[in-house]
Short mmCIF file of C-alpha atoms in Angstrom, two decimals:
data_model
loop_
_atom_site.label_atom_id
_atom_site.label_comp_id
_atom_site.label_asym_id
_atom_site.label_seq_id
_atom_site.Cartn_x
_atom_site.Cartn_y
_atom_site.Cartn_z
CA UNK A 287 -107.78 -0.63 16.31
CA UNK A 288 -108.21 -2.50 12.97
CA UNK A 289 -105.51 -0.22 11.94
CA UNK A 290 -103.04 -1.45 14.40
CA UNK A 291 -103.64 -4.76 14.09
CA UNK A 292 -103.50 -4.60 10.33
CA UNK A 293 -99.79 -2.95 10.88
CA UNK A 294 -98.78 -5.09 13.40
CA UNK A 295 -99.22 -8.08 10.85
CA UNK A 296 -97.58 -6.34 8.12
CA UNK A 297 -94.53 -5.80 9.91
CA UNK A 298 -94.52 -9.34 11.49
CA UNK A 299 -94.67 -11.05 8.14
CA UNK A 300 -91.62 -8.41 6.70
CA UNK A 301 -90.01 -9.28 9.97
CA UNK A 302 -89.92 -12.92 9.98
CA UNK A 303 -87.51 -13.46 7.36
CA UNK A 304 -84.82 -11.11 9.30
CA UNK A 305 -85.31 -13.72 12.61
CA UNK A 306 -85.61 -17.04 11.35
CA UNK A 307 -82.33 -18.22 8.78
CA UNK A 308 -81.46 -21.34 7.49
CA UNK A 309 -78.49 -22.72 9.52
CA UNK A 310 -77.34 -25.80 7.70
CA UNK A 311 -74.36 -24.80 7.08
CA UNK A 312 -73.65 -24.18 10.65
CA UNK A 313 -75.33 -27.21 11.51
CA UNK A 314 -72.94 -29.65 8.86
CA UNK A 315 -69.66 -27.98 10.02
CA UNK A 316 -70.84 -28.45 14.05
CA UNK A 317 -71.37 -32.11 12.86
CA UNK A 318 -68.27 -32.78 11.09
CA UNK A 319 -65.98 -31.33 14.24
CA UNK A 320 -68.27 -33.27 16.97
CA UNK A 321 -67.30 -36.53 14.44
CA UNK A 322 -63.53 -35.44 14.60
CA UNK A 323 -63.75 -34.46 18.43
CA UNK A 324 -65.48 -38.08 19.15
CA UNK A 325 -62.52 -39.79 17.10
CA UNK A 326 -60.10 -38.09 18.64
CA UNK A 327 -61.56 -39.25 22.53
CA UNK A 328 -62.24 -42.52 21.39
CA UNK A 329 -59.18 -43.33 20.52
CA UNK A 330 -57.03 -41.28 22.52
CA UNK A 331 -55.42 -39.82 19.60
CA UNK A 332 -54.10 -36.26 20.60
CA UNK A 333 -51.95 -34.38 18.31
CA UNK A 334 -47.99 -34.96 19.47
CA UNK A 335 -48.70 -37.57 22.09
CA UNK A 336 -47.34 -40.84 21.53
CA UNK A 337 -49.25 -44.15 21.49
CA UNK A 338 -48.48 -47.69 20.27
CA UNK A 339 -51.51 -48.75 18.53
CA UNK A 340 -54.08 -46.19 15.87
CA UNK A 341 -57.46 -46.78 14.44
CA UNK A 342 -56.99 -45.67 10.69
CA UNK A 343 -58.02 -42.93 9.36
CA UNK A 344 -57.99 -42.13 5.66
CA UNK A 345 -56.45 -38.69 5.91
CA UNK A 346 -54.46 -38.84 9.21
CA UNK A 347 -50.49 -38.73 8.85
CA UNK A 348 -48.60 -40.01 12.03
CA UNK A 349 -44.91 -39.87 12.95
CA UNK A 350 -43.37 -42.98 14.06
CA UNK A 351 -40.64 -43.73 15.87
CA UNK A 352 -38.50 -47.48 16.61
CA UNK A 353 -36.03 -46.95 18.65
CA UNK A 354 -34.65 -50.73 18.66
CA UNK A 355 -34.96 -50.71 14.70
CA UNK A 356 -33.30 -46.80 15.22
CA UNK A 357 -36.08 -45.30 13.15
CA UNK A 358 -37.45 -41.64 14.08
CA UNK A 359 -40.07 -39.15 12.47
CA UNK A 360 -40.81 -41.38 9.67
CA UNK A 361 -44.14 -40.14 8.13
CA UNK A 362 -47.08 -42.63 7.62
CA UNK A 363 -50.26 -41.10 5.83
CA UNK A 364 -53.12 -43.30 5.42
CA UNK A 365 -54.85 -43.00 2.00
CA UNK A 366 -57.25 -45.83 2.49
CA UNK A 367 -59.25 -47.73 4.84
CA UNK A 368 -61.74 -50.47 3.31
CA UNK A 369 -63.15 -53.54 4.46
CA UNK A 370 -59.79 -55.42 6.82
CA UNK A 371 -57.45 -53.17 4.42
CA UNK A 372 -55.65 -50.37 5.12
CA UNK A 373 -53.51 -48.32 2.47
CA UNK A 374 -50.72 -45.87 3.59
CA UNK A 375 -47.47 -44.23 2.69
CA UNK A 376 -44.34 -44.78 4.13
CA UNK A 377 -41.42 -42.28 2.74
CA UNK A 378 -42.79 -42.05 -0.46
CA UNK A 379 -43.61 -45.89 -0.68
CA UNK A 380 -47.60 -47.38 -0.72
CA UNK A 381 -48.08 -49.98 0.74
CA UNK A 382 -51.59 -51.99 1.66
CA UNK A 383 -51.33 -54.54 4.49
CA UNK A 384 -54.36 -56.45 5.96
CA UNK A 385 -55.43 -58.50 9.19
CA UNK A 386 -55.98 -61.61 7.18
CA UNK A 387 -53.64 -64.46 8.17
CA UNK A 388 -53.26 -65.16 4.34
CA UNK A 389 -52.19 -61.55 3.40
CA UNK A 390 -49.69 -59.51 3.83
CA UNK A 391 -50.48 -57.61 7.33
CA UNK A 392 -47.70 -56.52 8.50
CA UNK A 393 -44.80 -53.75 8.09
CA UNK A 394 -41.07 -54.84 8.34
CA UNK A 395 -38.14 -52.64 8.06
CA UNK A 396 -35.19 -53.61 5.98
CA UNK A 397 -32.75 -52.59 7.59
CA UNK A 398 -29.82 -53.50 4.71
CA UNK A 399 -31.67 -51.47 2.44
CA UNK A 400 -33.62 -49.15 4.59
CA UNK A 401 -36.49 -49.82 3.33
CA UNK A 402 -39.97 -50.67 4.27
CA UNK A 403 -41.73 -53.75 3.31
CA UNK A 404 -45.17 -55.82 3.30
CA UNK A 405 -44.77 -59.24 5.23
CA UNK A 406 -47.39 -61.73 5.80
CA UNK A 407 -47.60 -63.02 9.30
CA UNK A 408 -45.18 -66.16 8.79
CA UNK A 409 -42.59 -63.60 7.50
CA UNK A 410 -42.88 -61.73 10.93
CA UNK A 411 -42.74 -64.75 13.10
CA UNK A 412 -39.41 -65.38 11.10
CA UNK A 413 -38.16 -61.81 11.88
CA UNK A 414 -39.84 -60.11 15.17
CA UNK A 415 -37.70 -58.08 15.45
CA UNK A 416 -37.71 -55.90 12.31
CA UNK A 417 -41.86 -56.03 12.91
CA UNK A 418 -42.81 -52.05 12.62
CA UNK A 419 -46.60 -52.56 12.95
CA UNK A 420 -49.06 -55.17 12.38
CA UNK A 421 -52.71 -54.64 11.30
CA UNK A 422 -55.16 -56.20 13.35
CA UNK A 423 -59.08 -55.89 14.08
CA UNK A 424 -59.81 -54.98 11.11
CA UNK A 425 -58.31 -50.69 11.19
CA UNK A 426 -56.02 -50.90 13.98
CA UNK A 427 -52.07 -50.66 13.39
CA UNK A 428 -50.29 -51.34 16.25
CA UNK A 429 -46.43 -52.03 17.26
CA UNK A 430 -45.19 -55.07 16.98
CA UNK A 431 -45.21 -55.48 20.82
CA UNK A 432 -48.61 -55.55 20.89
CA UNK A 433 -49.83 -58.11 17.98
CA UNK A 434 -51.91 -60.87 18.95
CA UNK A 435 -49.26 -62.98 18.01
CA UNK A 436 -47.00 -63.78 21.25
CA UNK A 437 -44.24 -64.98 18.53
CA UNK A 438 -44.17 -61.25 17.43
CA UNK A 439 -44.68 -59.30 20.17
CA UNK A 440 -42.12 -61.09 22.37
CA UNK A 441 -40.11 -60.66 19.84
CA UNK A 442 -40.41 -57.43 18.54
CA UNK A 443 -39.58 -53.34 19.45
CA UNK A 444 -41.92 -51.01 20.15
CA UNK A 445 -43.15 -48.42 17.83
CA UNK A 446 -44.81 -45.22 18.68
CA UNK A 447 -47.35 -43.33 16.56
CA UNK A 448 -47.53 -39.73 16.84
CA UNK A 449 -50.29 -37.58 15.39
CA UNK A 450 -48.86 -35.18 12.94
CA UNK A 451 -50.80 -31.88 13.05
CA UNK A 452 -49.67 -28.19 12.52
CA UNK A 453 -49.95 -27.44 15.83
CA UNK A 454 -47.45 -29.49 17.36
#
């Protein structure tokens, strides 16, 4: 009997390290795509369907359209989100626009030079409707037809953001 029970230890203890593994890897990915799946519900942010305002991401790349401005499947990549400031690219230009009244928080296109530019919120007031986005609350860029400035969005076209992804 002390035999058997002497065995049955033995292989228990060999046993053990077969069963129990160390999952953390598992465990760090599984947290990283819950994160990704909750800021994708959140915000409603789907990969090819449009909407006209974004929380920034650093990372994400959109595709944005203006059809009253007659702009279509322009990439914007965000590099940076810090603080009220949010850094992106717009064909090949950076550009860092805030939701400071004093700064420049908004996009306007240039349509003379095709071009995209920085504008402070007087500047968009002056000329809705060449508004592309605004930044507001902080992360958020959303059309012109949705600032929290009636002179803009009355003013203004509407833009749609488009989540670029390899799927779509």
């Amino acid at each position: 009997m002390k035999k058997l029970f002497n065995l049955s230890l033995a292989l228990s203890v060999f046993a053990s390290p077969l069963f129990l593994t160390s999952c953390e890897d598992e465990d760090t990915d599984n947290k990283e795509q819950i994160i990704s799946e909750e800021k994708d519900q959140t915000y409603n942010i789907q990969p090819g369907v449009p909407v006209s305002s974004i929380k920034a991401y650093v990372g994400d790349t959109y595709v944005i359209d203006n059809e009253s401005l007659g702009i279509t499947g322009v990439s914007v990549s965000i590099t940076k989100v810090e603080d009220s400031f949010i850094t992106f690219t717009v064909t090949g230009t950076t550009i860092t626009i805030s939701d400071s009244d004093d700064l420049m928080s908004c996009v306007l296109y240039d349509a003379k030079d095709k071009d995209y530019v920085e504008a402070s919120r007087a500047e968009a007031i002056a000329n809705p409707e060449n508004v592309l986005f605004v930044c507001q609350n902080g992360s958020f860029l959303v059309s012109g037809t949705e600032s929290d400035l009636a002179d803009i969005r009355n003013g203004a076209g509407k833009t749609i953001f488009k989540k670029w992804d390899y799927l779509y």
